[in-house]
Amino acid sequence: MLKAVILDFDGVVIDSELVWFDIYVDWLEKNLNYNLVMEEFLLCVGANYEKLFQALEQKNNFIIDREKFLVDTTQKFIDLSDQLPPKEGVVDFIKSVKDAGLKLSLATSAVRAKPVKHLTRFGLIDYFDFIVTADDVERIKPYPDLFLKAIENLEIEKEEAIIIEDSQNGVLAANRAGVKVIVVPNDVTKHSKHENYEDKVNSLSEVNIAKLASDFK
């Protein structure tokens, strides 16, 4: 029986990953004369920059200054993403989850301030029973900790939840948590090789929560 929905944030609620991709491309070109391609960027989507930067350093024998990267890019991302709208179908989907009497949690590799800011801006924050972020766990995706924490907070069994994700790192985390996952790719993660998911849709407007709950096993 379906009792709860767990939503990712970046790439699911807002389409922020394309903003980040452009920032990474610009920064690496200016600072290291390196041309980042989408397939490389996907290493960090749903997680953070460390996996990508380690891979680039090993491949190219250069050192990436993490502190400089954060100083140069953090405010730029805030400015560029500040007015991003919710993704197609997100608002109606979130409302339908609560109308169906289901619990709702966010589980994101971002720190708390970002999702809280945007969910408040959208008037959606009160729909969430819990918000689980990188501030609440030791390891972010692709580790399962965020989802396991959400399950614990919701006081349900992992078999009673469904996760909504866009990235393969998120899918891996869901798989490792033992929770079913629906994939909603965006302009970045559509390039990922998604594996081991329950369903894949173009947007959350395609997900009928009543039907999902009735068909859930």
PDB file of N, CA and C in Angstrom, residues 26-109:
ATOM      1  N   ASP A  26      31.358  27.303 -18.215  1.00  0.00           N
ATOM      2  CA  ASP A  26      31.993  28.624 -18.279  1.00  0.00           C
ATOM      3  C   ASP A  26      33.206  28.699 -17.355  1.00  0.00           C
ATOM      4  N   TRP A  27      33.068  28.196 -16.113  1.00  0.00           N
ATOM      5  CA  TRP A  27      34.153  28.303 -15.136  1.00  0.00           C
ATOM      6  C   TRP A  27      35.358  27.463 -15.549  1.00  0.00           C
ATOM      7  N   LEU A  28      35.133  26.254 -15.985  1.00  0.00           N
ATOM      8  CA  LEU A  28      36.237  25.366 -16.364  1.00  0.00           C
ATOM      9  C   LEU A  28      36.948  25.869 -17.613  1.00  0.00           C
ATOM     10  N   GLU A  29      36.206  26.473 -18.523  1.00  0.00           N
ATOM     11  CA  GLU A  29      36.838  27.023 -19.717  1.00  0.00           C
ATOM     12  C   GLU A  29      37.707  28.228 -19.363  1.00  0.00           C
ATOM     13  N   LYS A  30      37.193  29.109 -18.505  1.00  0.00           N
ATOM     14  CA  LYS A  30      37.933  30.317 -18.149  1.00  0.00           C
ATOM     15  C   LYS A  30      39.143  30.025 -17.268  1.00  0.00           C
ATOM     16  N   ASN A  31      39.009  29.058 -16.352  1.00  0.00           N
ATOM     17  CA  ASN A  31      40.062  28.829 -15.366  1.00  0.00           C
ATOM     18  C   ASN A  31      41.049  27.735 -15.750  1.00  0.00           C
ATOM     19  N   LEU A  32      40.618  26.777 -16.553  1.00  0.00           N
ATOM     20  CA  LEU A  32      41.496  25.653 -16.897  1.00  0.00           C
ATOM     21  C   LEU A  32      41.533  25.367 -18.397  1.00  0.00           C
ATOM     22  N   ASN A  33      40.881  26.242 -19.166  1.00  0.00           N
ATOM     23  CA  ASN A  33      40.830  26.054 -20.616  1.00  0.00           C
ATOM     24  C   ASN A  33      40.334  24.655 -20.973  1.00  0.00           C
ATOM     25  N   TYR A  34      39.342  24.193 -20.192  1.00  0.00           N
ATOM     26  CA  TYR A  34      38.808  22.846 -20.394  1.00  0.00           C
ATOM     27  C   TYR A  34      37.377  22.930 -20.889  1.00  0.00           C
ATOM     28  N   ASN A  35      37.067  22.133 -21.895  1.00  0.00           N
ATOM     29  CA  ASN A  35      35.734  22.108 -22.492  1.00  0.00           C
ATOM     30  C   ASN A  35      34.932  20.939 -21.905  1.00  0.00           C
ATOM     31  N   LEU A  36      34.125  21.245 -20.921  1.00  0.00           N
ATOM     32  CA  LEU A  36      33.311  20.215 -20.269  1.00  0.00           C
ATOM     33  C   LEU A  36      32.149  19.804 -21.169  1.00  0.00           C
ATOM     34  N   VAL A  37      31.928  18.485 -21.265  1.00  0.00           N
ATOM     35  CA  VAL A  37      30.798  17.981 -22.048  1.00  0.00           C
ATOM     36  C   VAL A  37      29.734  17.418 -21.106  1.00  0.00           C
ATOM     37  N   MET A  38      28.526  17.292 -21.630  1.00  0.00           N
ATOM     38  CA  MET A  38      27.387  16.883 -20.816  1.00  0.00           C
ATOM     39  C   MET A  38      27.608  15.531 -20.141  1.00  0.00           C
ATOM     40  N   GLU A  39      28.193  14.591 -20.863  1.00  0.00           N
ATOM     41  CA  GLU A  39      28.390  13.256 -20.303  1.00  0.00           C
ATOM     42  C   GLU A  39      29.266  13.287 -19.057  1.00  0.00           C
ATOM     43  N   GLU A  40      30.226  14.196 -19.020  1.00  0.00           N
ATOM     44  CA  GLU A  40      31.069  14.355 -17.833  1.00  0.00           C
ATOM     45  C   GLU A  40      30.283  15.014 -16.699  1.00  0.00           C
ATOM     46  N   PHE A  41      29.546  16.034 -17.024  1.00  0.00           N
ATOM     47  CA  PHE A  41      28.775  16.759 -16.008  1.00  0.00           C
ATOM     48  C   PHE A  41      27.793  15.844 -15.279  1.00  0.00           C
ATOM     49  N   LEU A  42      27.269  14.850 -15.971  1.00  0.00           N
ATOM     50  CA  LEU A  42      26.288  13.949 -15.365  1.00  0.00           C
ATOM     51  C   LEU A  42      26.840  13.205 -14.150  1.00  0.00           C
ATOM     52  N   LEU A  43      28.169  13.143 -14.024  1.00  0.00           N
ATOM     53  CA  LEU A  43      28.769  12.491 -12.862  1.00  0.00           C
ATOM     54  C   LEU A  43      28.349  13.154 -11.557  1.00  0.00           C
ATOM     55  N   CYS A  44      28.108  14.466 -11.602  1.00  0.00           N
ATOM     56  CA  CYS A  44      27.805  15.181 -10.358  1.00  0.00           C
ATOM     57  C   CYS A  44      26.338  15.545 -10.210  1.00  0.00           C
ATOM     58  N   VAL A  45      25.531  15.278 -11.218  1.00  0.00           N
ATOM     59  CA  VAL A  45      24.112  15.639 -11.151  1.00  0.00           C
ATOM     60  C   VAL A  45      23.411  14.774 -10.102  1.00  0.00           C
ATOM     61  N   GLY A  46      22.737  15.426  -9.192  1.00  0.00           N
ATOM     62  CA  GLY A  46      22.077  14.727  -8.101  1.00  0.00           C
ATOM     63  C   GLY A  46      22.978  14.500  -6.903  1.00  0.00           C
ATOM     64  N   ALA A  47      24.261  14.811  -7.059  1.00  0.00           N
ATOM     65  CA  ALA A  47      25.237  14.639  -5.969  1.00  0.00           C
ATOM     66  C   ALA A  47      25.901  15.997  -5.719  1.00  0.00           C
ATOM     67  N   ASN A  48      27.241  16.051  -5.839  1.00  0.00           N
ATOM     68  CA  ASN A  48      27.942  17.344  -5.784  1.00  0.00           C
ATOM     69  C   ASN A  48      29.152  17.286  -6.702  1.00  0.00           C
ATOM     70  N   TYR A  49      29.952  18.344  -6.680  1.00  0.00           N
ATOM     71  CA  TYR A  49      31.029  18.465  -7.660  1.00  0.00           C
ATOM     72  C   TYR A  49      32.190  17.501  -7.454  1.00  0.00           C
ATOM     73  N   GLU A  50      32.332  16.880  -6.287  1.00  0.00           N
ATOM     74  CA  GLU A  50      33.556  16.163  -5.960  1.00  0.00           C
ATOM     75  C   GLU A  50      33.833  14.998  -6.914  1.00  0.00           C
ATOM     76  N   LYS A  51      32.810  14.211  -7.213  1.00  0.00           N
ATOM     77  CA  LYS A  51      33.012  13.069  -8.103  1.00  0.00           C
ATOM     78  C   LYS A  51      33.459  13.523  -9.485  1.00  0.00           C
ATOM     79  N   LEU A  52      32.873  14.595  -9.966  1.00  0.00           N
ATOM     80  CA  LEU A  52      33.258  15.139 -11.266  1.00  0.00           C
ATOM     81  C   LEU A  52      34.672  15.685 -11.233  1.00  0.00           C
ATOM     82  N   PHE A  53      34.983  16.497 -10.222  1.00  0.00           N
ATOM     83  CA  PHE A  53      36.298  17.122 -10.177  1.00  0.00           C
ATOM     84  C   PHE A  53      37.410  16.088 -10.030  1.00  0.00           C
ATOM     85  N   GLN A  54      37.184  15.060  -9.235  1.00  0.00           N
ATOM     86  CA  GLN A  54      38.189  14.002  -9.101  1.00  0.00           C
ATOM     87  C   GLN A  54      38.424  13.311 -10.433  1.00  0.00           C
ATOM     88  N   ALA A  55      37.361  13.036 -11.166  1.00  0.00           N
ATOM     89  CA  ALA A  55      37.491  12.381 -12.471  1.00  0.00           C
ATOM     90  C   ALA A  55      38.233  13.274 -13.461  1.00  0.00           C
ATOM     91  N   LEU A  56      37.934  14.559 -13.456  1.00  0.00           N
ATOM     92  CA  LEU A  56      38.614  15.485 -14.366  1.00  0.00           C
ATOM     93  C   LEU A  56      40.092  15.630 -14.022  1.00  0.00           C
ATOM     94  N   GLU A  57      40.390  15.687 -12.734  1.00  0.00           N
ATOM     95  CA  GLU A  57      41.788  15.804 -12.303  1.00  0.00           C
ATOM     96  C   GLU A  57      42.592  14.578 -12.702  1.00  0.00           C
ATOM     97  N   GLN A  58      41.993  13.419 -12.535  1.00  0.00           N
ATOM     98  CA  GLN A  58      42.694  12.182 -12.890  1.00  0.00           C
ATOM     99  C   GLN A  58      42.909  12.082 -14.398  1.00  0.00           C
ATOM    100  N   LYS A  59      41.919  12.500 -15.146  1.00  0.00           N
ATOM    101  CA  LYS A  59      41.979  12.421 -16.604  1.00  0.00           C
ATOM    102  C   LYS A  59      42.954  13.422 -17.208  1.00  0.00           C
ATOM    103  N   ASN A  60      43.005  14.628 -16.636  1.00  0.00           N
ATOM    104  CA  ASN A  60      43.717  15.725 -17.279  1.00  0.00           C
ATOM    105  C   ASN A  60      44.977  16.185 -16.556  1.00  0.00           C
ATOM    106  N   ASN A  61      45.245  15.601 -15.409  1.00  0.00           N
ATOM    107  CA  ASN A  61      46.447  15.932 -14.648  1.00  0.00           C
ATOM    108  C   ASN A  61      46.516  17.419 -14.307  1.00  0.00           C
ATOM    109  N   PHE A  62      45.384  17.975 -13.879  1.00  0.00           N
ATOM    110  CA  PHE A  62      45.397  19.326 -13.330  1.00  0.00           C
ATOM    111  C   PHE A  62      44.667  19.319 -11.989  1.00  0.00           C
ATOM    112  N   ILE A  63      44.776  20.430 -11.271  1.00  0.00           N
ATOM    113  CA  ILE A  63      44.149  20.555  -9.954  1.00  0.00           C
ATOM    114  C   ILE A  63      43.050  21.614 -10.030  1.00  0.00           C
ATOM    115  N   ILE A  64      41.888  21.265  -9.522  1.00  0.00           N
ATOM    116  CA  ILE A  64      40.768  22.202  -9.497  1.00  0.00           C
ATOM    117  C   ILE A  64      40.666  22.813  -8.103  1.00  0.00           C
ATOM    118  N   ASP A  65      40.693  24.107  -8.049  1.00  0.00           N
ATOM    119  CA  ASP A  65      40.605  24.838  -6.780  1.00  0.00           C
ATOM    120  C   ASP A  65      39.137  24.901  -6.353  1.00  0.00           C
ATOM    121  N   ARG A  66      38.754  24.003  -5.430  1.00  0.00           N
ATOM    122  CA  ARG A  66      37.352  23.932  -4.990  1.00  0.00           C
ATOM    123  C   ARG A  66      36.894  25.245  -4.364  1.00  0.00           C
ATOM    124  N   GLU A  67      37.744  25.839  -3.532  1.00  0.00           N
ATOM    125  CA  GLU A  67      37.363  27.073  -2.848  1.00  0.00           C
ATOM    126  C   GLU A  67      37.098  28.199  -3.843  1.00  0.00           C
ATOM    127  N   LYS A  68      37.957  28.322  -4.829  1.00  0.00           N
ATOM    128  CA  LYS A  68      37.771  29.343  -5.859  1.00  0.00           C
ATOM    129  C   LYS A  68      36.497  29.077  -6.656  1.00  0.00           C
ATOM    130  N   PHE A  69      36.257  27.811  -6.958  1.00  0.00           N
ATOM    131  CA  PHE A  69      35.046  27.461  -7.693  1.00  0.00           C
ATOM    132  C   PHE A  69      33.799  27.917  -6.938  1.00  0.00           C
ATOM    133  N   LEU A  70      33.758  27.623  -5.636  1.00  0.00           N
ATOM    134  CA  LEU A  70      32.593  28.003  -4.833  1.00  0.00           C
ATOM    135  C   LEU A  70      32.452  29.518  -4.731  1.00  0.00           C
ATOM    136  N   VAL A  71      33.571  30.192  -4.528  1.00  0.00           N
ATOM    137  CA  VAL A  71      33.544  31.653  -4.430  1.00  0.00           C
ATOM    138  C   VAL A  71      33.039  32.268  -5.735  1.00  0.00           C
ATOM    139  N   ASP A  72      33.508  31.746  -6.844  1.00  0.00           N
ATOM    140  CA  ASP A  72      33.171  32.302  -8.153  1.00  0.00           C
ATOM    141  C   ASP A  72      31.743  31.987  -8.599  1.00  0.00           C
ATOM    142  N   THR A  73      31.205  30.860  -8.154  1.00  0.00           N
ATOM    143  CA  THR A  73      29.963  30.375  -8.763  1.00  0.00           C
ATOM    144  C   THR A  73      28.725  30.403  -7.871  1.00  0.00           C
ATOM    145  N   THR A  74      28.896  30.408  -6.559  1.00  0.00           N
ATOM    146  CA  THR A  74      27.730  30.270  -5.673  1.00  0.00           C
ATOM    147  C   THR A  74      26.726  31.402  -5.861  1.00  0.00           C
ATOM    148  N   GLN A  75      27.188  32.629  -5.797  1.00  0.00           N
ATOM    149  CA  GLN A  75      26.268  33.762  -5.954  1.00  0.00           C
ATOM    150  C   GLN A  75      25.715  33.824  -7.371  1.00  0.00           C
ATOM    151  N   LYS A  76      26.516  33.444  -8.332  1.00  0.00           N
ATOM    152  CA  LYS A  76      26.046  33.442  -9.724  1.00  0.00           C
ATOM    153  C   LYS A  76      24.876  32.478  -9.884  1.00  0.00           C
ATOM    154  N   PHE A  77      24.990  31.296  -9.263  1.00  0.00           N
ATOM    155  CA  PHE A  77      23.892  30.336  -9.334  1.00  0.00           C
ATOM    156  C   PHE A  77      22.643  30.884  -8.660  1.00  0.00           C
ATOM    157  N   ILE A  78      22.817  31.502  -7.502  1.00  0.00           N
ATOM    158  CA  ILE A  78      21.679  32.071  -6.777  1.00  0.00           C
ATOM    159  C   ILE A  78      20.969  33.109  -7.649  1.00  0.00           C
ATOM    160  N   ASP A  79      21.744  33.973  -8.293  1.00  0.00           N
ATOM    161  CA  ASP A  79      21.159  35.019  -9.127  1.00  0.00           C
ATOM    162  C   ASP A  79      20.422  34.440 -10.330  1.00  0.00           C
ATOM    163  N   LEU A  80      21.021  33.438 -10.969  1.00  0.00           N
ATOM    164  CA  LEU A  80      20.435  32.881 -12.190  1.00  0.00           C
ATOM    165  C   LEU A  80      19.228  31.989 -11.915  1.00  0.00           C
ATOM    166  N   SER A  81      19.184  31.395 -10.729  1.00  0.00           N
ATOM    167  CA  SER A  81      18.096  30.461 -10.416  1.00  0.00           C
ATOM    168  C   SER A  81      16.991  31.090  -9.573  1.00  0.00           C
ATOM    169  N   ASP A  82      17.186  32.338  -9.186  1.00  0.00           N
ATOM    170  CA  ASP A  82      16.304  32.978  -8.209  1.00  0.00           C
ATOM    171  C   ASP A  82      14.847  33.039  -8.659  1.00  0.00           C
ATOM    172  N   GLN A  83      14.630  33.169  -9.954  1.00  0.00           N
ATOM    173  CA  GLN A  83      13.260  33.302 -10.463  1.00  0.00           C
ATOM    174  C   GLN A  83      12.814  32.111 -11.309  1.00  0.00           C
ATOM    175  N   LEU A  84      13.517  30.987 -11.193  1.00  0.00           N
ATOM    176  CA  LEU A  84      13.099  29.799 -11.940  1.00  0.00           C
ATOM    177  C   LEU A  84      11.691  29.386 -11.523  1.00  0.00           C
ATOM    178  N   PRO A  85      10.842  29.030 -12.486  1.00  0.00           N
ATOM    179  CA  PRO A  85       9.492  28.570 -12.141  1.00  0.00           C
ATOM    180  C   PRO A  85       9.521  27.101 -11.734  1.00  0.00           C
ATOM    181  N   PRO A  86       8.468  26.612 -11.087  1.00  0.00           N
ATOM    182  CA  PRO A  86       8.374  25.168 -10.846  1.00  0.00           C
ATOM    183  C   PRO A  86       8.238  24.444 -12.178  1.00  0.00           C
ATOM    184  N   LYS A  87       8.732  23.222 -12.242  1.00  0.00           N
ATOM    185  CA  LYS A  87       8.653  22.455 -13.477  1.00  0.00           C
ATOM    186  C   LYS A  87       7.215  22.058 -13.792  1.00  0.00           C
ATOM    187  N   GLU A  88       6.997  21.718 -15.034  1.00  0.00           N
ATOM    188  CA  GLU A  88       5.658  21.345 -15.500  1.00  0.00           C
ATOM    189  C   GLU A  88       5.050  20.242 -14.630  1.00  0.00           C
ATOM    190  N   GLY A  89       3.843  20.474 -14.163  1.00  0.00           N
ATOM    191  CA  GLY A  89       3.104  19.457 -13.425  1.00  0.00           C
ATOM    192  C   GLY A  89       3.428  19.347 -11.954  1.00  0.00           C
ATOM    193  N   VAL A  90       4.471  20.062 -11.493  1.00  0.00           N
ATOM    194  CA  VAL A  90       4.938  19.903 -10.103  1.00  0.00           C
ATOM    195  C   VAL A  90       3.897  20.368  -9.090  1.00  0.00           C
ATOM    196  N   VAL A  91       3.349  21.551  -9.296  1.00  0.00           N
ATOM    197  CA  VAL A  91       2.407  22.111  -8.324  1.00  0.00           C
ATOM    198  C   VAL A  91       1.176  21.228  -8.183  1.00  0.00           C
ATOM    199  N   ASP A  92       0.580  20.853  -9.305  1.00  0.00           N
ATOM    200  CA  ASP A  92      -0.616  20.004  -9.259  1.00  0.00           C
ATOM    201  C   ASP A  92      -0.300  18.631  -8.673  1.00  0.00           C
ATOM    202  N   PHE A  93       0.886  18.110  -8.980  1.00  0.00           N
ATOM    203  CA  PHE A  93       1.257  16.797  -8.450  1.00  0.00           C
ATOM    204  C   PHE A  93       1.378  16.843  -6.934  1.00  0.00           C
ATOM    205  N   ILE A  94       2.062  17.840  -6.421  1.00  0.00           N
ATOM    206  CA  ILE A  94       2.239  17.976  -4.971  1.00  0.00           C
ATOM    207  C   ILE A  94       0.890  18.107  -4.272  1.00  0.00           C
ATOM    208  N   LYS A  95       0.021  18.910  -4.835  1.00  0.00           N
ATOM    209  CA  LYS A  95      -1.310  19.064  -4.245  1.00  0.00           C
ATOM    210  C   LYS A  95      -2.101  17.766  -4.301  1.00  0.00           C
ATOM    211  N   SER A  96      -1.945  17.025  -5.397  1.00  0.00           N
ATOM    212  CA  SER A  96      -2.686  15.762  -5.536  1.00  0.00           C
ATOM    213  C   SER A  96      -2.209  14.709  -4.546  1.00  0.00           C
ATOM    214  N   VAL A  97      -0.925  14.735  -4.202  1.00  0.00           N
ATOM    215  CA  VAL A  97      -0.387  13.806  -3.204  1.00  0.00           C
ATOM    216  C   VAL A  97      -1.087  14.022  -1.862  1.00  0.00           C
ATOM    217  N   LYS A  98      -1.216  15.267  -1.470  1.00  0.00           N
ATOM    218  CA  LYS A  98      -1.857  15.564  -0.187  1.00  0.00           C
ATOM    219  C   LYS A  98      -3.365  15.339  -0.254  1.00  0.00           C
ATOM    220  N   ASP A  99      -3.977  15.632  -1.403  1.00  0.00           N
ATOM    221  CA  ASP A  99      -5.411  15.383  -1.572  1.00  0.00           C
ATOM    222  C   ASP A  99      -5.725  13.893  -1.458  1.00  0.00           C
ATOM    223  N   ALA A 100      -4.752  13.067  -1.837  1.00  0.00           N
ATOM    224  CA  ALA A 100      -4.937  11.611  -1.766  1.00  0.00           C
ATOM    225  C   ALA A 100      -4.678  11.067  -0.365  1.00  0.00           C
ATOM    226  N   GLY A 101      -4.321  11.959   0.579  1.00  0.00           N
ATOM    227  CA  GLY A 101      -4.086  11.533   1.954  1.00  0.00           C
ATOM    228  C   GLY A 101      -2.733  10.891   2.179  1.00  0.00           C
ATOM    229  N   LEU A 102      -1.792  11.143   1.262  1.00  0.00           N
ATOM    230  CA  LEU A 102      -0.458  10.553   1.373  1.00  0.00           C
ATOM    231  C   LEU A 102       0.497  11.524   2.060  1.00  0.00           C
ATOM    232  N   LYS A 103       1.529  10.994   2.675  1.00  0.00           N
ATOM    233  CA  LYS A 103       2.579  11.819   3.250  1.00  0.00           C
ATOM    234  C   LYS A 103       3.540  12.252   2.139  1.00  0.00           C
ATOM    235  N   LEU A 104       4.238  13.356   2.387  1.00  0.00           N
ATOM    236  CA  LEU A 104       5.137  13.906   1.374  1.00  0.00           C
ATOM    237  C   LEU A 104       6.422  14.397   2.023  1.00  0.00           C
ATOM    238  N   SER A 105       7.553  13.966   1.462  1.00  0.00           N
ATOM    239  CA  SER A 105       8.856  14.415   1.948  1.00  0.00           C
ATOM    240  C   SER A 105       9.729  14.839   0.779  1.00  0.00           C
ATOM    241  N   LEU A 106      10.573  15.820   1.021  1.00  0.00           N
ATOM    242  CA  LEU A 106      11.629  16.172   0.085  1.00  0.00           C
ATOM    243  C   LEU A 106      12.897  15.455   0.530  1.00  0.00           C
ATOM    244  N   ALA A 107      13.732  15.047  -0.413  1.00  0.00           N
ATOM    245  CA  ALA A 107      15.033  14.451  -0.089  1.00  0.00           C
ATOM    246  C   ALA A 107      16.027  14.917  -1.141  1.00  0.00           C
ATOM    247  N   THR A 108      16.882  15.860  -0.770  1.00  0.00           N
ATOM    248  CA  THR A 108      17.757  16.504  -1.739  1.00  0.00           C
ATOM    249  C   THR A 108      19.200  16.566  -1.254  1.00  0.00           C
ATOM    250  N   SER A 109      20.129  16.476  -2.189  1.00  0.00           N
ATOM    251  CA  SER A 109      21.548  16.608  -1.875  1.00  0.00           C
ATOM    252  C   SER A 109      21.953  18.050  -1.639  1.00  0.00           C
TER     253      SER A 109
END
